[in-house]
PDB file of C-alpha atoms in Angstrom:
ATOM      1  CA  ARG A  29      24.115   4.910   6.327  1.00 87.00           C
ATOM      2  CA  LEU A  30      20.887   6.887   6.427  1.00 88.00           C
ATOM      3  CA  PRO A  31      21.388   8.483   2.980  1.00 90.00           C
ATOM      4  CA  GLU A  32      21.917   4.980   1.500  1.00 92.00           C
ATOM      5  CA  PHE A  33      18.742   3.698   3.165  1.00 92.00           C
ATOM      6  CA  ILE A  34      16.704   6.652   1.902  1.00 91.00           C
ATOM      7  CA  GLU A  35      18.074   6.217  -1.616  1.00 92.00           C
ATOM      8  CA  SER A  36      17.294   2.485  -1.562  1.00 94.00           C
ATOM      9  CA  ARG A  37      13.757   2.985  -0.213  1.00 94.00           C
ATOM     10  CA  ASN A  38      13.044   5.660  -2.816  1.00 93.00           C
ATOM     11  CA  SER A  39      14.434   3.422  -5.549  1.00 95.00           C
ATOM     12  CA  ASN A  40      12.179   0.575  -4.363  1.00 96.00           C
ATOM     13  CA  PHE A  41       9.231   2.981  -4.356  1.00 96.00           C
ATOM     14  CA  THR A  42       9.952   4.059  -7.928  1.00 95.00           C
ATOM     15  CA  TYR A  43      10.307   0.459  -9.072  1.00 97.00           C
ATOM     16  CA  LEU A  44       6.946  -0.537  -7.576  1.00 97.00           C
ATOM     17  CA  SER A  45       5.268   2.614  -8.916  1.00 96.00           C
ATOM     18  CA  ASN A  46       6.386   1.774 -12.429  1.00 97.00           C
ATOM     19  CA  ARG A  47       5.691  -1.950 -12.302  1.00 97.00           C
ATOM     20  CA  LEU A  48       2.341  -1.796 -10.504  1.00 97.00           C
ATOM     21  CA  SER A  49       1.001   0.542 -13.184  1.00 96.00           C
ATOM     22  CA  THR A  50      -0.260  -2.649 -14.890  1.00 96.00           C
ATOM     23  CA  LEU A  51      -2.850  -2.900 -12.115  1.00 97.00           C
ATOM     24  CA  THR A  52      -4.396   0.561 -12.202  1.00 95.00           C
ATOM     25  CA  ASP A  53      -7.770  -0.945 -13.148  1.00 95.00           C
ATOM     26  CA  TYR A  54      -7.773  -2.524  -9.675  1.00 97.00           C
ATOM     27  CA  ILE A  55      -5.597  -0.372  -7.426  1.00 97.00           C
ATOM     28  CA  GLU A  56      -4.866   3.280  -6.824  1.00 95.00           C
ATOM     29  CA  LEU A  57      -1.200   4.187  -6.700  1.00 94.00           C
ATOM     30  CA  VAL A  58       0.070   6.956  -4.480  1.00 91.00           C
ATOM     31  CA  VAL A  59       1.809   9.951  -6.009  1.00 90.00           C
ATOM     32  CA  PRO A  60       4.152  12.091  -3.908  1.00 90.00           C
ATOM     33  CA  THR A  61       2.974  15.588  -3.108  1.00 92.00           C
ATOM     34  CA  GLU A  62       4.287  18.079  -5.635  1.00 94.00           C
ATOM     35  CA  ASN A  63       7.686  19.558  -4.699  1.00 94.00           C
ATOM     36  CA  SER A  64       8.217  16.966  -1.947  1.00 91.00           C
ATOM     37  CA  THR A  65      10.963  14.419  -1.467  1.00 86.00           C
ATOM     38  CA  PRO A  66       9.543  11.733   0.819  1.00 89.00           C
ATOM     39  CA  SER A  67      11.630   9.021   2.418  1.00 84.00           C
ATOM     40  CA  TRP A  68       9.240   6.122   1.850  1.00 89.00           C
ATOM     41  CA  PHE A  69       9.111   3.391   4.482  1.00 88.00           C
ATOM     42  CA  GLY A  70       6.263   1.603   2.737  1.00 93.00           C
ATOM     43  CA  PHE A  71       4.411   1.514  -0.546  1.00 95.00           C
ATOM     44  CA  PRO A  72       0.720   2.356   0.017  1.00 94.00           C
ATOM     45  CA  ILE A  73      -1.817   0.545  -2.153  1.00 96.00           C
ATOM     46  CA  THR A  74      -5.541   1.274  -2.165  1.00 95.00           C
ATOM     47  CA  LEU A  75      -7.948  -1.134  -3.796  1.00 96.00           C
ATOM     48  CA  LYS A  76     -10.399   0.631  -6.051  1.00 95.00           C
ATOM     49  CA  ASP A  77     -13.985   0.441  -4.873  1.00 90.00           C
ATOM     50  CA  ASP A  78     -14.901  -1.583  -7.959  1.00 89.00           C
ATOM     51  CA  SER A  79     -11.799  -3.828  -7.960  1.00 86.00           C
ATOM     52  CA  SER A  80     -13.962  -6.963  -7.512  1.00 86.00           C
ATOM     53  CA  THR A  81     -11.977  -8.218  -4.505  1.00 92.00           C
ATOM     54  CA  ALA A  82     -11.900  -7.694  -0.786  1.00 93.00           C
ATOM     55  CA  ARG A  83      -8.706  -6.402   0.788  1.00 95.00           C
ATOM     56  CA  GLY A  84      -8.649  -9.341   3.190  1.00 95.00           C
ATOM     57  CA  ASN A  85      -8.627 -11.830   0.318  1.00 96.00           C
ATOM     58  CA  LEU A  86      -5.705 -10.100  -1.384  1.00 97.00           C
ATOM     59  CA  LEU A  87      -3.761  -9.796   1.874  1.00 97.00           C
ATOM     60  CA  LYS A  88      -4.300 -13.492   2.601  1.00 97.00           C
ATOM     61  CA  TYR A  89      -3.032 -14.372  -0.887  1.00 98.00           C
ATOM     62  CA  LEU A  90       0.041 -12.163  -0.487  1.00 98.00           C
ATOM     63  CA  ASP A  91       0.741 -13.642   2.939  1.00 97.00           C
ATOM     64  CA  GLN A  92       0.473 -17.179   1.540  1.00 98.00           C
ATOM     65  CA  ASN A  93       3.127 -16.135  -0.978  1.00 97.00           C
ATOM     66  CA  LYS A  94       5.413 -14.758   1.766  1.00 96.00           C
ATOM     67  CA  ILE A  95       4.814 -11.121   0.824  1.00 97.00           C
ATOM     68  CA  GLY A  96       4.561  -9.020   3.954  1.00 94.00           C
ATOM     69  CA  THR A  97       1.887  -6.347   4.186  1.00 96.00           C
ATOM     70  CA  ARG A  98       0.548  -4.049   6.863  1.00 94.00           C
ATOM     71  CA  LEU A  99      -2.638  -2.063   7.199  1.00 90.00           C
ATOM     72  CA  LEU A 100      -2.249   1.680   6.986  1.00 76.00           C
ATOM     73  CA  PHE A 101      -2.485   2.606  10.644  1.00 72.00           C
ATOM     74  CA  ALA A 102      -5.922   3.428  12.013  1.00 68.00           C
ATOM     75  CA  GLY A 103      -7.742   4.992   9.072  1.00 75.00           C
ATOM     76  CA  ASN A 104     -10.782   6.721  10.484  1.00 84.00           C
ATOM     77  CA  VAL A 105      -9.767   7.149  14.118  1.00 86.00           C
ATOM     78  CA  THR A 106     -13.310   8.173  15.072  1.00 89.00           C
ATOM     79  CA  LYS A 107     -14.261   4.495  14.607  1.00 86.00           C
ATOM     80  CA  GLN A 108     -11.536   3.150  16.889  1.00 85.00           C
ATOM     81  CA  PRO A 109     -12.667   1.721  20.258  1.00 89.00           C
ATOM     82  CA  TYR A 110     -10.665   4.352  22.135  1.00 88.00           C
ATOM     83  CA  MET A 111     -12.905   7.086  20.743  1.00 90.00           C
ATOM     84  CA  GLU A 112     -16.082   5.697  22.329  1.00 92.00           C
ATOM     85  CA  GLY A 113     -17.284   8.222  24.834  1.00 93.00           C
ATOM     86  CA  GLN A 114     -14.667  10.802  23.821  1.00 94.00           C
ATOM     87  CA  LYS A 115     -15.607  14.338  22.851  1.00 94.00           C
ATOM     88  CA  TYR A 116     -14.529  15.325  19.354  1.00 91.00           C
ATOM     89  CA  ARG A 117     -15.718  17.297  16.357  1.00 92.00           C
ATOM     90  CA  ILE A 118     -15.999  16.020  12.784  1.00 90.00           C
ATOM     91  CA  SER A 119     -15.824  18.234   9.728  1.00 89.00           C
ATOM     92  CA  GLY A 120     -17.386  16.543   6.711  1.00 89.00           C
ATOM     93  CA  LYS A 121     -18.220  12.903   6.136  1.00 90.00           C
ATOM     94  CA  LEU A 122     -14.688  11.427   6.413  1.00 89.00           C
ATOM     95  CA  THR A 123     -15.260   9.254   3.341  1.00 87.00           C
ATOM     96  CA  VAL A 124     -11.569   9.269   2.380  1.00 86.00           C
ATOM     97  CA  THR A 125     -10.533   8.135   5.861  1.00 87.00           C
ATOM     98  CA  ASP A 126     -13.119   5.346   5.652  1.00 87.00           C
ATOM     99  CA  ASP A 127     -11.682   4.322   2.269  1.00 87.00           C
ATOM    100  CA  VAL A 128      -8.177   4.239   3.760  1.00 87.00           C
ATOM    101  CA  MET A 129      -9.422   2.221   6.724  1.00 88.00           C
ATOM    102  CA  ASN A 130     -11.207  -0.331   4.540  1.00 89.00           C
ATOM    103  CA  ARG A 131      -9.221  -0.568   1.298  1.00 92.00           C
ATOM    104  CA  THR A 132      -5.611   0.524   1.894  1.00 93.00           C
ATOM    105  CA  PHE A 133      -2.538  -1.469   2.889  1.00 95.00           C
ATOM    106  CA  TRP A 134       1.165  -1.156   2.299  1.00 94.00           C
ATOM    107  CA  ILE A 135       4.129  -3.247   1.290  1.00 95.00           C
ATOM    108  CA  GLY A 136       7.411  -2.487   3.023  1.00 91.00           C
ATOM    109  CA  LEU A 137      10.305  -0.849   1.199  1.00 93.00           C
ATOM    110  CA  TYR A 138      13.091  -2.270   3.346  1.00 93.00           C
ATOM    111  CA  PRO A 139      16.453  -1.150   1.909  1.00 93.00           C
ATOM    112  CA  GLY A 140      17.642  -4.773   1.622  1.00 94.00           C
ATOM    113  CA  LEU A 141      14.927  -5.718  -0.895  1.00 95.00           C
ATOM    114  CA  THR A 142      16.333  -6.631  -4.278  1.00 96.00           C
ATOM    115  CA  GLU A 143      14.753  -5.972  -7.661  1.00 96.00           C
ATOM    116  CA  GLU A 144      14.095  -9.711  -7.881  1.00 97.00           C
ATOM    117  CA  MET A 145      12.130  -9.609  -4.616  1.00 97.00           C
ATOM    118  CA  LEU A 146      10.138  -6.559  -5.706  1.00 97.00           C
ATOM    119  CA  GLU A 147       9.403  -8.186  -9.079  1.00 97.00           C
ATOM    120  CA  PHE A 148       8.172 -11.316  -7.291  1.00 97.00           C
ATOM    121  CA  SER A 149       5.690  -9.176  -5.333  1.00 97.00           C
ATOM    122  CA  VAL A 150       4.478  -7.456  -8.491  1.00 97.00           C
ATOM    123  CA  ARG A 151       4.103 -10.755 -10.391  1.00 97.00           C
ATOM    124  CA  LYS A 152       2.083 -12.280  -7.561  1.00 97.00           C
ATOM    125  CA  MET A 153      -0.249  -9.280  -7.541  1.00 97.00           C
ATOM    126  CA  GLU A 154      -0.595  -9.476 -11.317  1.00 97.00           C
ATOM    127  CA  ASP A 155      -1.373 -13.201 -11.003  1.00 97.00           C
ATOM    128  CA  TYR A 156      -4.007 -12.454  -8.352  1.00 97.00           C
ATOM    129  CA  PHE A 157      -5.809 -10.026 -10.658  1.00 96.00           C
ATOM    130  CA  GLY A 158      -5.371 -12.254 -13.713  1.00 93.00           C
ATOM    131  CA  ILE A 159      -2.877 -10.024 -15.525  1.00 91.00           C
ATOM    132  CA  THR A 160      -0.574 -12.071 -17.747  1.00 81.00           C
ATOM    133  CA  PHE A 161       2.083 -11.097 -20.239  1.00 72.00           C
TER     134      PHE A 161
END
């Protein structure tokens, strides 16, 4: 069943990529690495720095509408409590990891999601940002 799950997840990813393109003034959409074929378990979304909303507000809205989200793991691990007192080396300013930590989340791509369910998620996000058609 694994090939079916991968195909379904990738199909869900493609659907969200196409439909969420209406929100590129507010969010950054992920693009697969060239010449790669990922098996997506989630659809990462990063709020643009100037999107005029806080991630927490959007996540609360999505949760109120029964749309499950998750934060994207730890982000900048150097800011996690475990790292206090640990020895480590940093190369650069880690601004991208801070952006991920503060502005990124993901929506699951469970193989059982239907196009209707995915469209509901997109419409709710469009409503949140005031996009109407």
